[in-house]
PDB file of C-alpha atoms in Angstrom:
ATOM      1  CA  MET A   1       0.000   0.000   0.000  1.00 48.00           C
ATOM      2  CA  ASN A   2       1.029   3.616  -0.455  1.00 54.00           C
ATOM      3  CA  PRO A   3       2.037   5.855   2.476  1.00 61.00           C
ATOM      4  CA  ALA A   4      -0.785   6.704   4.866  1.00 83.00           C
ATOM      5  CA  ALA A   5      -2.683   9.929   4.282  1.00 96.00           C
ATOM      6  CA  ARG A   6      -4.946  12.223   6.280  1.00 97.00           C
ATOM      7  CA  ALA A   7      -7.867  14.285   5.050  1.00 98.00           C
ATOM      8  CA  PHE A   8      -9.997  17.098   6.450  1.00 98.00           C
ATOM      9  CA  TRP A   9     -13.704  16.246   6.773  1.00 98.00           C
ATOM     10  CA  LEU A  10     -16.656  18.390   7.752  1.00 97.00           C
ATOM     11  CA  SER A  11     -18.154  16.052  10.364  1.00 97.00           C
ATOM     12  CA  SER A  12     -21.204  18.254  10.969  1.00 97.00           C
ATOM     13  CA  PRO A  13     -21.978  21.882  10.066  1.00 96.00           C
ATOM     14  CA  GLY A  14     -19.452  24.042  11.877  1.00 95.00           C
ATOM     15  CA  HIS A  15     -17.248  21.143  12.996  1.00 97.00           C
ATOM     16  CA  GLY A  16     -14.308  19.556  11.187  1.00 97.00           C
ATOM     17  CA  GLU A  17     -11.821  16.788  11.870  1.00 98.00           C
ATOM     18  CA  LEU A  18      -8.826  15.026  10.345  1.00 98.00           C
ATOM     19  CA  ARG A  19      -9.385  11.411   9.296  1.00 97.00           C
ATOM     20  CA  ASP A  20      -6.956   8.694   8.236  1.00 96.00           C
ATOM     21  CA  VAL A  21      -7.162   7.636   4.594  1.00 95.00           C
ATOM     22  CA  THR A  22      -6.150   4.346   2.961  1.00 93.00           C
ATOM     23  CA  LEU A  23      -4.853   5.058  -0.531  1.00 95.00           C
ATOM     24  CA  PRO A  24      -5.222   2.656  -3.450  1.00 93.00           C
ATOM     25  CA  GLU A  25      -2.303   1.721  -5.640  1.00 93.00           C
ATOM     26  CA  PRO A  26      -2.221   4.137  -8.606  1.00 95.00           C
ATOM     27  CA  GLY A  27      -3.277   2.536 -11.866  1.00 94.00           C
ATOM     28  CA  ALA A  28      -1.735   2.969 -15.297  1.00 93.00           C
ATOM     29  CA  ASP A  29      -3.452   6.318 -15.913  1.00 96.00           C
ATOM     30  CA  GLU A  30      -3.272   7.627 -12.340  1.00 98.00           C
ATOM     31  CA  VAL A  31      -0.850   9.660 -10.269  1.00 98.00           C
ATOM     32  CA  LEU A  32      -0.001   9.727  -6.561  1.00 97.00           C
ATOM     33  CA  VAL A  33       0.351  13.303  -5.333  1.00 98.00           C
ATOM     34  CA  ARG A  34       1.931  14.430  -2.071  1.00 98.00           C
ATOM     35  CA  ALA A  35       0.355  17.727  -1.042  1.00 98.00           C
ATOM     36  CA  LEU A  36       2.544  20.765  -0.452  1.00 98.00           C
ATOM     37  CA  TYR A  37      -0.169  23.396   0.002  1.00 98.00           C
ATOM     38  CA  SER A  38      -3.912  23.800  -0.217  1.00 98.00           C
ATOM     39  CA  GLY A  39      -6.042  26.915  -0.043  1.00 97.00           C
ATOM     40  CA  VAL A  40      -9.193  27.849   1.866  1.00 95.00           C
ATOM     41  CA  SER A  41     -11.447  30.406   0.211  1.00 82.00           C
ATOM     42  CA  ARG A  42     -13.762  32.345   2.530  1.00 77.00           C
ATOM     43  CA  GLY A  43     -16.461  32.180  -0.141  1.00 76.00           C
ATOM     44  CA  THR A  44     -17.951  28.849  -1.166  1.00 81.00           C
ATOM     45  CA  GLU A  45     -15.844  26.724   1.155  1.00 90.00           C
ATOM     46  CA  THR A  46     -16.811  28.508   4.359  1.00 87.00           C
ATOM     47  CA  LEU A  47     -20.447  28.497   3.224  1.00 86.00           C
ATOM     48  CA  VAL A  48     -20.150  24.709   2.907  1.00 93.00           C
ATOM     49  CA  PHE A  49     -18.562  24.592   6.366  1.00 95.00           C
ATOM     50  CA  ARG A  50     -21.578  26.390   7.839  1.00 92.00           C
ATOM     51  CA  GLY A  51     -23.951  23.935   6.146  1.00 92.00           C
ATOM     52  CA  GLY A  52     -25.408  26.566   3.813  1.00 87.00           C
ATOM     53  CA  VAL A  53     -25.658  24.588   0.549  1.00 89.00           C
ATOM     54  CA  PRO A  54     -29.361  24.439  -0.453  1.00 88.00           C
ATOM     55  CA  GLU A  55     -30.727  20.961  -1.025  1.00 89.00           C
ATOM     56  CA  SER A  56     -31.570  21.885  -4.615  1.00 87.00           C
ATOM     57  CA  GLN A  57     -27.849  22.555  -5.252  1.00 87.00           C
ATOM     58  CA  HIS A  58     -26.353  19.466  -3.603  1.00 91.00           C
ATOM     59  CA  ASP A  59     -25.511  17.823  -6.935  1.00 91.00           C
ATOM     60  CA  VAL A  60     -24.443  21.031  -8.705  1.00 84.00           C
ATOM     61  CA  MET A  61     -22.052  22.055  -5.924  1.00 87.00           C
ATOM     62  CA  ARG A  62     -20.170  18.771  -5.657  1.00 91.00           C
ATOM     63  CA  ALA A  63     -16.397  19.253  -5.893  1.00 91.00           C
ATOM     64  CA  PRO A  64     -14.486  16.973  -8.323  1.00 93.00           C
ATOM     65  CA  PHE A  65     -13.104  14.615  -5.637  1.00 97.00           C
ATOM     66  CA  GLN A  66     -15.626  15.247  -2.909  1.00 96.00           C
ATOM     67  CA  GLU A  67     -16.587  12.342  -0.660  1.00 97.00           C
ATOM     68  CA  GLY A  68     -19.781  12.260   1.378  1.00 96.00           C
ATOM     69  CA  ASP A  69     -22.800  14.476   0.839  1.00 96.00           C
ATOM     70  CA  PHE A  70     -23.999  17.900   1.898  1.00 96.00           C
ATOM     71  CA  PRO A  71     -24.522  19.119   4.489  1.00 95.00           C
ATOM     72  CA  ALA A  72     -22.252  16.568   6.276  1.00 97.00           C
ATOM     73  CA  PRO A  73     -20.235  14.484   6.729  1.00 97.00           C
ATOM     74  CA  VAL A  74     -18.388  15.618   3.629  1.00 97.00           C
ATOM     75  CA  LYS A  75     -14.809  16.018   2.392  1.00 97.00           C
ATOM     76  CA  TYR A  76     -14.752  19.237   0.395  1.00 97.00           C
ATOM     77  CA  GLY A  77     -12.174  21.563  -1.158  1.00 95.00           C
ATOM     78  CA  TYR A  78     -10.687  22.415  -4.528  1.00 94.00           C
ATOM     79  CA  LEU A  79      -7.317  24.180  -4.217  1.00 96.00           C
ATOM     80  CA  SER A  80      -4.461  21.704  -3.853  1.00 98.00           C
ATOM     81  CA  VAL A  81      -0.840  21.854  -4.990  1.00 98.00           C
ATOM     82  CA  GLY A  82       1.556  18.959  -4.607  1.00 98.00           C
ATOM     83  CA  VAL A  83       4.375  16.883  -6.042  1.00 98.00           C
ATOM     84  CA  ALA A  84       3.734  13.837  -8.212  1.00 98.00           C
ATOM     85  CA  GLU A  85       5.435  10.903  -6.450  1.00 96.00           C
ATOM     86  CA  ARG A  86       4.225   8.037  -8.652  1.00 96.00           C
ATOM     87  CA  GLY A  87       2.728   7.923 -12.110  1.00 96.00           C
ATOM     88  CA  PRO A  88       3.933   8.564 -15.662  1.00 96.00           C
ATOM     89  CA  ASP A  89       7.646   9.320 -15.929  1.00 96.00           C
ATOM     90  CA  GLU A  90       7.021  12.808 -17.301  1.00 96.00           C
ATOM     91  CA  LEU A  91       5.121  13.751 -14.131  1.00 97.00           C
ATOM     92  CA  ILE A  92       7.383  12.280 -11.436  1.00 97.00           C
ATOM     93  CA  GLY A  93       8.842  15.099  -9.341  1.00 97.00           C
ATOM     94  CA  ARG A  94       6.758  17.783 -11.060  1.00 98.00           C
ATOM     95  CA  THR A  95       4.647  20.270  -9.113  1.00 98.00           C
ATOM     96  CA  VAL A  96       0.988  19.912 -10.034  1.00 98.00           C
ATOM     97  CA  PHE A  97      -2.333  21.589  -9.258  1.00 98.00           C
ATOM     98  CA  CYS A  98      -5.500  19.574  -8.615  1.00 97.00           C
ATOM     99  CA  LEU A  99      -9.091  20.441  -7.698  1.00 95.00           C
ATOM    100  CA  HIS A 100      -8.869  18.190  -4.639  1.00 97.00           C
ATOM    101  CA  PRO A 101     -10.009  18.536  -1.015  1.00 97.00           C
ATOM    102  CA  HIS A 102      -7.537  19.116   1.817  1.00 98.00           C
ATOM    103  CA  GLN A 103      -5.580  15.857   2.027  1.00 98.00           C
ATOM    104  CA  SER A 104      -1.918  15.052   2.607  1.00 98.00           C
ATOM    105  CA  ARG A 105      -1.659  12.492  -0.244  1.00 97.00           C
ATOM    106  CA  TYR A 106      -4.124  11.371  -2.895  1.00 98.00           C
ATOM    107  CA  VAL A 107      -4.454   9.257  -6.031  1.00 97.00           C
ATOM    108  CA  VAL A 108      -6.255  10.818  -9.008  1.00 98.00           C
ATOM    109  CA  PRO A 109      -6.420  10.323 -12.780  1.00 98.00           C
ATOM    110  CA  VAL A 110      -3.541  11.914 -14.681  1.00 98.00           C
ATOM    111  CA  SER A 111      -6.111  14.063 -16.492  1.00 96.00           C
ATOM    112  CA  ALA A 112      -7.078  15.675 -13.155  1.00 97.00           C
ATOM    113  CA  VAL A 113      -3.712  17.360 -12.570  1.00 97.00           C
ATOM    114  CA  THR A 114      -2.139  20.335 -14.339  1.00 97.00           C
ATOM    115  CA  VAL A 115       1.605  20.884 -14.244  1.00 98.00           C
ATOM    116  CA  VAL A 116       2.534  24.153 -12.550  1.00 98.00           C
ATOM    117  CA  PRO A 117       4.890  26.231 -14.731  1.00 98.00           C
ATOM    118  CA  ASP A 118       8.436  26.519 -13.368  1.00 96.00           C
ATOM    119  CA  ARG A 119       8.073  30.306 -13.084  1.00 97.00           C
ATOM    120  CA  VAL A 120       5.078  29.954 -10.712  1.00 98.00           C
ATOM    121  CA  PRO A 121       5.953  29.162  -7.066  1.00 98.00           C
ATOM    122  CA  ALA A 122       4.028  26.218  -5.603  1.00 98.00           C
ATOM    123  CA  ALA A 123       2.911  28.404  -2.706  1.00 98.00           C
ATOM    124  CA  ARG A 124       1.196  30.822  -5.138  1.00 98.00           C
ATOM    125  CA  ALA A 125      -0.272  28.085  -7.315  1.00 98.00           C
ATOM    126  CA  VAL A 126      -3.025  27.428  -4.721  1.00 98.00           C
ATOM    127  CA  LEU A 127      -4.744  30.446  -6.320  1.00 97.00           C
ATOM    128  CA  ALA A 128      -5.185  28.623  -9.630  1.00 97.00           C
ATOM    129  CA  GLY A 129      -8.819  27.653  -9.039  1.00 94.00           C
ATOM    130  CA  THR A 130      -9.728  31.215  -8.105  1.00 94.00           C
ATOM    131  CA  VAL A 131      -7.897  32.776 -11.035  1.00 96.00           C
ATOM    132  CA  GLU A 132      -9.633  30.220 -13.263  1.00 96.00           C
ATOM    133  CA  THR A 133     -12.976  31.596 -11.998  1.00 94.00           C
ATOM    134  CA  ALA A 134     -11.781  35.123 -12.807  1.00 96.00           C
ATOM    135  CA  VAL A 135     -10.748  34.062 -16.320  1.00 97.00           C
ATOM    136  CA  ASN A 136     -14.186  32.574 -16.953  1.00 96.00           C
ATOM    137  CA  ALA A 137     -15.868  35.701 -15.570  1.00 97.00           C
ATOM    138  CA  LEU A 138     -13.914  37.951 -17.901  1.00 97.00           C
ATOM    139  CA  TRP A 139     -14.746  35.744 -20.855  1.00 96.00           C
ATOM    140  CA  ASP A 140     -18.397  36.237 -19.870  1.00 96.00           C
ATOM    141  CA  ALA A 141     -18.002  39.978 -19.258  1.00 96.00           C
ATOM    142  CA  ALA A 142     -16.010  40.699 -22.448  1.00 95.00           C
ATOM    143  CA  PRO A 143     -14.491  44.048 -21.338  1.00 97.00           C
ATOM    144  CA  GLN A 144     -13.402  46.437 -24.067  1.00 95.00           C
ATOM    145  CA  ILE A 145     -10.616  49.005 -24.314  1.00 95.00           C
ATOM    146  CA  GLY A 146     -11.801  52.258 -22.768  1.00 96.00           C
ATOM    147  CA  ASP A 147     -14.465  50.688 -20.544  1.00 98.00           C
ATOM    148  CA  ARG A 148     -15.220  52.150 -17.138  1.00 98.00           C
ATOM    149  CA  ILE A 149     -15.283  49.120 -14.850  1.00 98.00           C
ATOM    150  CA  SER A 150     -15.869  48.527 -11.156  1.00 98.00           C
ATOM    151  CA  VAL A 151     -15.374  45.325  -9.189  1.00 98.00           C
ATOM    152  CA  VAL A 152     -17.698  45.356  -6.178  1.00 98.00           C
ATOM    153  CA  GLY A 153     -16.471  43.006  -3.465  1.00 97.00           C
ATOM    154  CA  GLY A 154     -12.807  42.760  -2.545  1.00 95.00           C
ATOM    155  CA  GLY A 155     -12.776  39.124  -1.523  1.00 92.00           C
ATOM    156  CA  MET A 156     -10.718  36.390  -3.122  1.00 92.00           C
ATOM    157  CA  ILE A 157     -12.739  36.254  -6.356  1.00 93.00           C
ATOM    158  CA  GLY A 158     -13.214  40.012  -6.696  1.00 96.00           C
ATOM    159  CA  CYS A 159      -9.531  40.701  -6.148  1.00 96.00           C
ATOM    160  CA  SER A 160      -8.579  38.009  -8.678  1.00 96.00           C
ATOM    161  CA  VAL A 161     -10.837  39.651 -11.273  1.00 97.00           C
ATOM    162  CA  ALA A 162      -9.395  43.078 -10.451  1.00 98.00           C
ATOM    163  CA  ALA A 163      -5.840  41.736 -10.740  1.00 97.00           C
ATOM    164  CA  LEU A 164      -6.518  40.437 -14.262  1.00 97.00           C
ATOM    165  CA  LEU A 165      -8.418  43.556 -15.319  1.00 97.00           C
ATOM    166  CA  ALA A 166      -5.479  45.694 -14.184  1.00 96.00           C
ATOM    167  CA  ARG A 167      -3.551  44.258 -17.155  1.00 93.00           C
ATOM    168  CA  PHE A 168      -6.147  45.379 -19.714  1.00 94.00           C
ATOM    169  CA  PRO A 169      -5.108  48.498 -21.679  1.00 93.00           C
ATOM    170  CA  GLY A 170      -7.098  51.693 -21.537  1.00 95.00           C
ATOM    171  CA  ILE A 171      -9.734  50.768 -18.963  1.00 96.00           C
ATOM    172  CA  ARG A 172     -10.648  52.819 -15.900  1.00 97.00           C
ATOM    173  CA  LEU A 173     -10.871  50.354 -13.033  1.00 98.00           C
ATOM    174  CA  GLN A 174     -11.973  50.651  -9.421  1.00 98.00           C
ATOM    175  CA  LEU A 175     -12.203  48.036  -6.667  1.00 98.00           C
ATOM    176  CA  VAL A 176     -15.102  48.725  -4.288  1.00 98.00           C
ATOM    177  CA  ASP A 177     -15.373  47.195  -0.817  1.00 98.00           C
ATOM    178  CA  ALA A 178     -16.956  48.140   2.513  1.00 96.00           C
ATOM    179  CA  ASP A 179     -13.722  47.312   4.358  1.00 95.00           C
ATOM    180  CA  PRO A 180     -11.251  50.214   4.051  1.00 96.00           C
ATOM    181  CA  ALA A 181      -8.425  47.758   4.779  1.00 93.00           C
ATOM    182  CA  ARG A 182      -8.914  46.341   1.290  1.00 95.00           C
ATOM    183  CA  ALA A 183      -7.277  49.536  -0.001  1.00 97.00           C
ATOM    184  CA  GLU A 184      -3.893  47.956   0.766  1.00 96.00           C
ATOM    185  CA  THR A 185      -4.718  44.908  -1.315  1.00 96.00           C
ATOM    186  CA  ALA A 186      -5.916  47.119  -4.163  1.00 97.00           C
ATOM    187  CA  LYS A 187      -2.674  49.097  -3.984  1.00 97.00           C
ATOM    188  CA  ALA A 188      -0.626  45.885  -4.210  1.00 96.00           C
ATOM    189  CA  LEU A 189      -2.624  44.922  -7.307  1.00 96.00           C
ATOM    190  CA  GLY A 190      -2.192  48.362  -8.881  1.00 95.00           C
ATOM    191  CA  VAL A 191      -5.913  49.148  -8.725  1.00 97.00           C
ATOM    192  CA  ASP A 192      -7.837  52.235  -7.561  1.00 98.00           C
ATOM    193  CA  PHE A 193      -9.981  51.666  -4.432  1.00 98.00           C
ATOM    194  CA  ALA A 194     -13.185  53.160  -3.038  1.00 98.00           C
ATOM    195  CA  THR A 195     -15.718  52.366  -0.343  1.00 98.00           C
ATOM    196  CA  PRO A 196     -19.317  51.915  -1.586  1.00 98.00           C
ATOM    197  CA  GLY A 197     -20.287  55.468  -0.680  1.00 97.00           C
ATOM    198  CA  GLU A 198     -17.287  56.929  -2.510  1.00 98.00           C
ATOM    199  CA  ALA A 199     -17.450  54.684  -5.590  1.00 98.00           C
ATOM    200  CA  THR A 200     -17.428  56.289  -9.027  1.00 98.00           C
ATOM    201  CA  GLY A 201     -20.636  55.842 -11.014  1.00 97.00           C
ATOM    202  CA  GLU A 202     -21.573  55.750 -14.701  1.00 98.00           C
ATOM    203  CA  ARG A 203     -19.753  52.449 -15.207  1.00 98.00           C
ATOM    204  CA  ASP A 204     -20.043  50.443 -18.403  1.00 98.00           C
ATOM    205  CA  LEU A 205     -19.444  47.182 -16.571  1.00 98.00           C
ATOM    206  CA  VAL A 206     -19.599  46.119 -12.926  1.00 98.00           C
ATOM    207  CA  ILE A 207     -18.357  42.744 -11.729  1.00 98.00           C
ATOM    208  CA  HIS A 208     -20.122  41.866  -8.478  1.00 98.00           C
ATOM    209  CA  ALA A 209     -18.491  39.475  -6.008  1.00 96.00           C
ATOM    210  CA  SER A 210     -19.420  40.654  -2.511  1.00 95.00           C
ATOM    211  CA  ALA A 211     -22.078  37.943  -1.915  1.00 90.00           C
ATOM    212  CA  THR A 212     -24.265  40.568  -0.226  1.00 94.00           C
ATOM    213  CA  GLU A 213     -27.614  42.067  -1.179  1.00 95.00           C
ATOM    214  CA  GLN A 214     -26.237  45.545  -0.439  1.00 97.00           C
ATOM    215  CA  GLY A 215     -23.278  44.978  -2.734  1.00 97.00           C
ATOM    216  CA  LEU A 216     -25.428  43.830  -5.629  1.00 97.00           C
ATOM    217  CA  THR A 217     -27.778  46.775  -5.175  1.00 96.00           C
ATOM    218  CA  ARG A 218     -24.814  49.153  -5.201  1.00 97.00           C
ATOM    219  CA  ALA A 219     -23.432  47.436  -8.311  1.00 97.00           C
ATOM    220  CA  LEU A 220     -26.665  48.212 -10.180  1.00 97.00           C
ATOM    221  CA  GLU A 221     -26.586  51.811  -8.931  1.00 96.00           C
ATOM    222  CA  LEU A 222     -23.087  52.317 -10.343  1.00 98.00           C
ATOM    223  CA  LEU A 223     -24.047  51.445 -13.920  1.00 97.00           C
ATOM    224  CA  ALA A 224     -24.329  53.864 -16.794  1.00 97.00           C
ATOM    225  CA  PRO A 225     -27.367  53.466 -19.081  1.00 97.00           C
ATOM    226  CA  GLU A 226     -27.145  50.169 -21.035  1.00 97.00           C
ATOM    227  CA  GLY A 227     -24.544  48.941 -18.530  1.00 97.00           C
ATOM    228  CA  THR A 228     -24.108  45.362 -17.310  1.00 98.00           C
ATOM    229  CA  VAL A 229     -23.570  43.745 -13.932  1.00 98.00           C
ATOM    230  CA  VAL A 230     -21.910  40.333 -14.105  1.00 98.00           C
ATOM    231  CA  GLU A 231     -22.831  38.440 -10.927  1.00 97.00           C
ATOM    232  CA  LEU A 232     -20.183  36.103  -9.530  1.00 95.00           C
ATOM    233  CA  SER A 233     -21.546  35.755  -5.995  1.00 91.00           C
ATOM    234  CA  TRP A 234     -23.211  32.587  -4.852  1.00 82.00           C
ATOM    235  CA  TYR A 235     -25.703  33.097  -2.039  1.00 82.00           C
ATOM    236  CA  GLY A 236     -26.333  29.488  -1.060  1.00 76.00           C
ATOM    237  CA  ASP A 237     -29.683  29.287   0.721  1.00 75.00           C
ATOM    238  CA  ARG A 238     -30.084  33.059   1.204  1.00 81.00           C
ATOM    239  CA  ARG A 239     -32.742  35.040  -0.671  1.00 87.00           C
ATOM    240  CA  VAL A 240     -31.808  38.382  -2.242  1.00 89.00           C
ATOM    241  CA  THR A 241     -34.122  41.343  -2.845  1.00 90.00           C
ATOM    242  CA  LEU A 242     -33.218  43.852  -5.575  1.00 91.00           C
ATOM    243  CA  PRO A 243     -34.625  47.216  -6.748  1.00 88.00           C
ATOM    244  CA  LEU A 244     -35.643  46.075 -10.225  1.00 90.00           C
ATOM    245  CA  GLY A 245     -38.290  48.766 -10.361  1.00 85.00           C
ATOM    246  CA  GLU A 246     -37.035  52.360 -10.140  1.00 81.00           C
ATOM    247  CA  ALA A 247     -34.639  53.043 -13.063  1.00 85.00           C
ATOM    248  CA  PHE A 248     -33.712  49.450 -13.890  1.00 91.00           C
ATOM    249  CA  HIS A 249     -35.885  49.288 -17.020  1.00 93.00           C
ATOM    250  CA  SER A 250     -35.691  52.906 -18.150  1.00 93.00           C
ATOM    251  CA  ARG A 251     -31.891  52.733 -18.111  1.00 94.00           C
ATOM    252  CA  ARG A 252     -31.973  49.332 -19.878  1.00 96.00           C
ATOM    253  CA  LEU A 253     -29.601  47.679 -17.403  1.00 96.00           C
ATOM    254  CA  THR A 254     -28.449  44.061 -17.651  1.00 96.00           C
ATOM    255  CA  LEU A 255     -27.858  41.613 -14.803  1.00 96.00           C
ATOM    256  CA  ARG A 256     -26.283  38.320 -15.822  1.00 95.00           C
ATOM    257  CA  ALA A 257     -24.766  35.358 -14.004  1.00 94.00           C
ATOM    258  CA  SER A 258     -21.316  33.858 -14.436  1.00 94.00           C
ATOM    259  CA  GLN A 259     -20.368  30.499 -12.964  1.00 87.00           C
ATOM    260  CA  VAL A 260     -17.130  28.575 -13.278  1.00 88.00           C
ATOM    261  CA  GLY A 261     -18.843  25.171 -13.496  1.00 85.00           C
ATOM    262  CA  ARG A 262     -19.165  25.643 -17.266  1.00 88.00           C
ATOM    263  CA  VAL A 263     -16.656  27.165 -19.647  1.00 92.00           C
ATOM    264  CA  SER A 264     -18.014  30.494 -20.852  1.00 94.00           C
ATOM    265  CA  PRO A 265     -19.702  30.244 -24.260  1.00 90.00           C
ATOM    266  CA  ALA A 266     -17.846  33.461 -25.122  1.00 89.00           C
ATOM    267  CA  ALA A 267     -14.490  31.636 -24.954  1.00 89.00           C
ATOM    268  CA  ARG A 268     -12.721  30.841 -28.198  1.00 86.00           C
ATOM    269  CA  PRO A 269     -14.092  27.681 -29.862  1.00 86.00           C
ATOM    270  CA  GLY A 270     -12.364  24.571 -28.627  1.00 81.00           C
ATOM    271  CA  ARG A 271     -11.301  25.971 -25.263  1.00 88.00           C
ATOM    272  CA  GLY A 272     -12.256  23.569 -22.507  1.00 91.00           C
ATOM    273  CA  TYR A 273     -11.554  23.076 -18.819  1.00 92.00           C
ATOM    274  CA  ALA A 274      -7.936  21.980 -19.314  1.00 92.00           C
ATOM    275  CA  GLU A 275      -7.073  25.013 -21.454  1.00 94.00           C
ATOM    276  CA  ARG A 276      -8.744  27.336 -18.971  1.00 95.00           C
ATOM    277  CA  MET A 277      -6.768  25.903 -16.038  1.00 96.00           C
ATOM    278  CA  THR A 278      -3.494  26.057 -17.984  1.00 95.00           C
ATOM    279  CA  LEU A 279      -4.161  29.721 -18.719  1.00 96.00           C
ATOM    280  CA  ALA A 280      -4.934  30.437 -15.050  1.00 97.00           C
ATOM    281  CA  LEU A 281      -1.621  28.887 -13.975  1.00 97.00           C
ATOM    282  CA  ASP A 282       0.275  30.875 -16.614  1.00 97.00           C
ATOM    283  CA  LEU A 283      -1.273  34.099 -15.284  1.00 97.00           C
ATOM    284  CA  LEU A 284      -0.020  33.267 -11.776  1.00 98.00           C
ATOM    285  CA  ALA A 285       3.519  34.143 -12.857  1.00 97.00           C
ATOM    286  CA  ASP A 286       2.646  37.682 -11.706  1.00 96.00           C
ATOM    287  CA  PRO A 287       3.999  38.148  -8.125  1.00 96.00           C
ATOM    288  CA  ALA A 288       1.368  40.821  -7.450  1.00 95.00           C
ATOM    289  CA  LEU A 289      -1.112  37.983  -6.917  1.00 96.00           C
ATOM    290  CA  ASP A 290       0.699  37.067  -3.689  1.00 96.00           C
ATOM    291  CA  ALA A 291      -1.421  39.839  -2.143  1.00 95.00           C
ATOM    292  CA  LEU A 292      -4.410  37.469  -2.277  1.00 95.00           C
ATOM    293  CA  ILE A 293      -2.785  35.056   0.200  1.00 96.00           C
ATOM    294  CA  THR A 294      -3.374  36.607   3.599  1.00 93.00           C
ATOM    295  CA  GLY A 295      -2.314  33.883   6.022  1.00 94.00           C
ATOM    296  CA  GLU A 296      -0.832  30.419   6.397  1.00 97.00           C
ATOM    297  CA  SER A 297      -1.335  27.570   8.869  1.00 97.00           C
ATOM    298  CA  ASP A 298      -0.246  23.972   9.283  1.00 98.00           C
ATOM    299  CA  PHE A 299      -2.563  21.218   8.049  1.00 98.00           C
ATOM    300  CA  GLY A 300      -2.947  19.891  11.605  1.00 97.00           C
ATOM    301  CA  GLU A 301      -4.520  23.199  12.665  1.00 98.00           C
ATOM    302  CA  LEU A 302      -7.320  23.044  10.085  1.00 97.00           C
ATOM    303  CA  PRO A 303     -10.095  21.709  12.393  1.00 97.00           C
ATOM    304  CA  GLU A 304      -9.576  24.645  14.787  1.00 97.00           C
ATOM    305  CA  LEU A 305      -8.912  27.129  11.985  1.00 96.00           C
ATOM    306  CA  MET A 306     -12.017  26.616   9.829  1.00 96.00           C
ATOM    307  CA  PRO A 307     -14.578  27.901  12.373  1.00 95.00           C
ATOM    308  CA  ARG A 308     -12.502  31.066  12.819  1.00 95.00           C
ATOM    309  CA  LEU A 309     -12.295  31.616   9.061  1.00 93.00           C
ATOM    310  CA  ALA A 310     -16.016  30.935   8.591  1.00 92.00           C
ATOM    311  CA  SER A 311     -17.001  33.377  11.335  1.00 92.00           C
ATOM    312  CA  GLY A 312     -14.685  36.116  10.089  1.00 88.00           C
ATOM    313  CA  GLU A 313     -12.649  36.078  13.307  1.00 92.00           C
ATOM    314  CA  ILE A 314      -9.648  35.618  11.042  1.00 90.00           C
ATOM    315  CA  PRO A 315     -10.071  38.067   8.141  1.00 84.00           C
ATOM    316  CA  ALA A 316      -8.790  36.412   5.009  1.00 86.00           C
ATOM    317  CA  LEU A 317      -8.852  36.290   1.250  1.00 90.00           C
ATOM    318  CA  CYS A 318      -7.108  32.965   0.641  1.00 93.00           C
ATOM    319  CA  HIS A 319      -5.710  31.229   3.710  1.00 95.00           C
ATOM    320  CA  ARG A 320      -2.946  28.830   2.723  1.00 97.00           C
ATOM    321  CA  ILE A 321      -2.532  25.417   4.373  1.00 98.00           C
ATOM    322  CA  ARG A 322       0.991  24.030   4.633  1.00 98.00           C
ATOM    323  CA  TYR A 323       1.581  20.248   4.713  1.00 98.00           C
ATOM    324  CA  PRO A 324       4.424  18.667   6.690  1.00 92.00           C
ATOM    325  CA  ASP A 325       7.638  17.612   5.007  1.00 84.00           C
ATOM    326  CA  PRO A 326       7.724  13.800   4.910  1.00 74.00           C
ATOM    327  CA  ALA A 327      11.372  13.859   5.951  1.00 56.00           C
TER     328      ALA A 327
END
């Protein structure tokens, strides 16, 4: 048998634990990965931790290598970086990214891992899944040179979108968040910052990622006539009320959803999930994206850490989990 592994499980809403795992021998088209880092996003993952996945979305929200079912017990997560220990010769010793839950070692199909480029540090590569979401969102949003764009919500997804938009030529970009401390993150990303009350209006495009009713309402308020809000937030089992009376129709505004579960139909023909992930990892060569990693803890601390992340006691964008060296 392969070396023993441990995995983080949500045993019941709000409570997690580490469990021993027996790994199978990798088959001909499989790879054994030893985890180096994983990432915890305070968005979807902490919502799962609180037990907030609606029953109607239990199938849709399954992670690729999830075990168990919502609300619990369930093994959930999707930001893992490790080293291929066994598998095809061309993968042995390579750093790879996988949409896998928090686990010290795991066996997955070769097709489930993407090699991390040499110029991207393994510690930064945990952001690949989030940057992939941002790539898909920008394919959906289709920004144009000269656009006036706001990103409302300076969490992990919003900041990833802002970081990519900062590379677009000729746009006027502003990151909007209720927490003034996000101004430092915006500065690190090279992006203008404003609180909701100070935000610049008459925007051609607003990307919304605050996961709050107030944020989405403000996103609509910031639009110029014929403008579009692209909604990235997922509200789980919460209902949202919006002012779709008032000037929504007279100004001919658009509200549309974007979700990473499907490759945007606006992407170039032939681009699939593998191409999108490869692009996301290539984009992580930019060291400015290190600003999205706001803390790090050992894997053994995860059961005590998750409740503090979910409650907001530990403010975080992406909190990185470090796995012990086998030596």
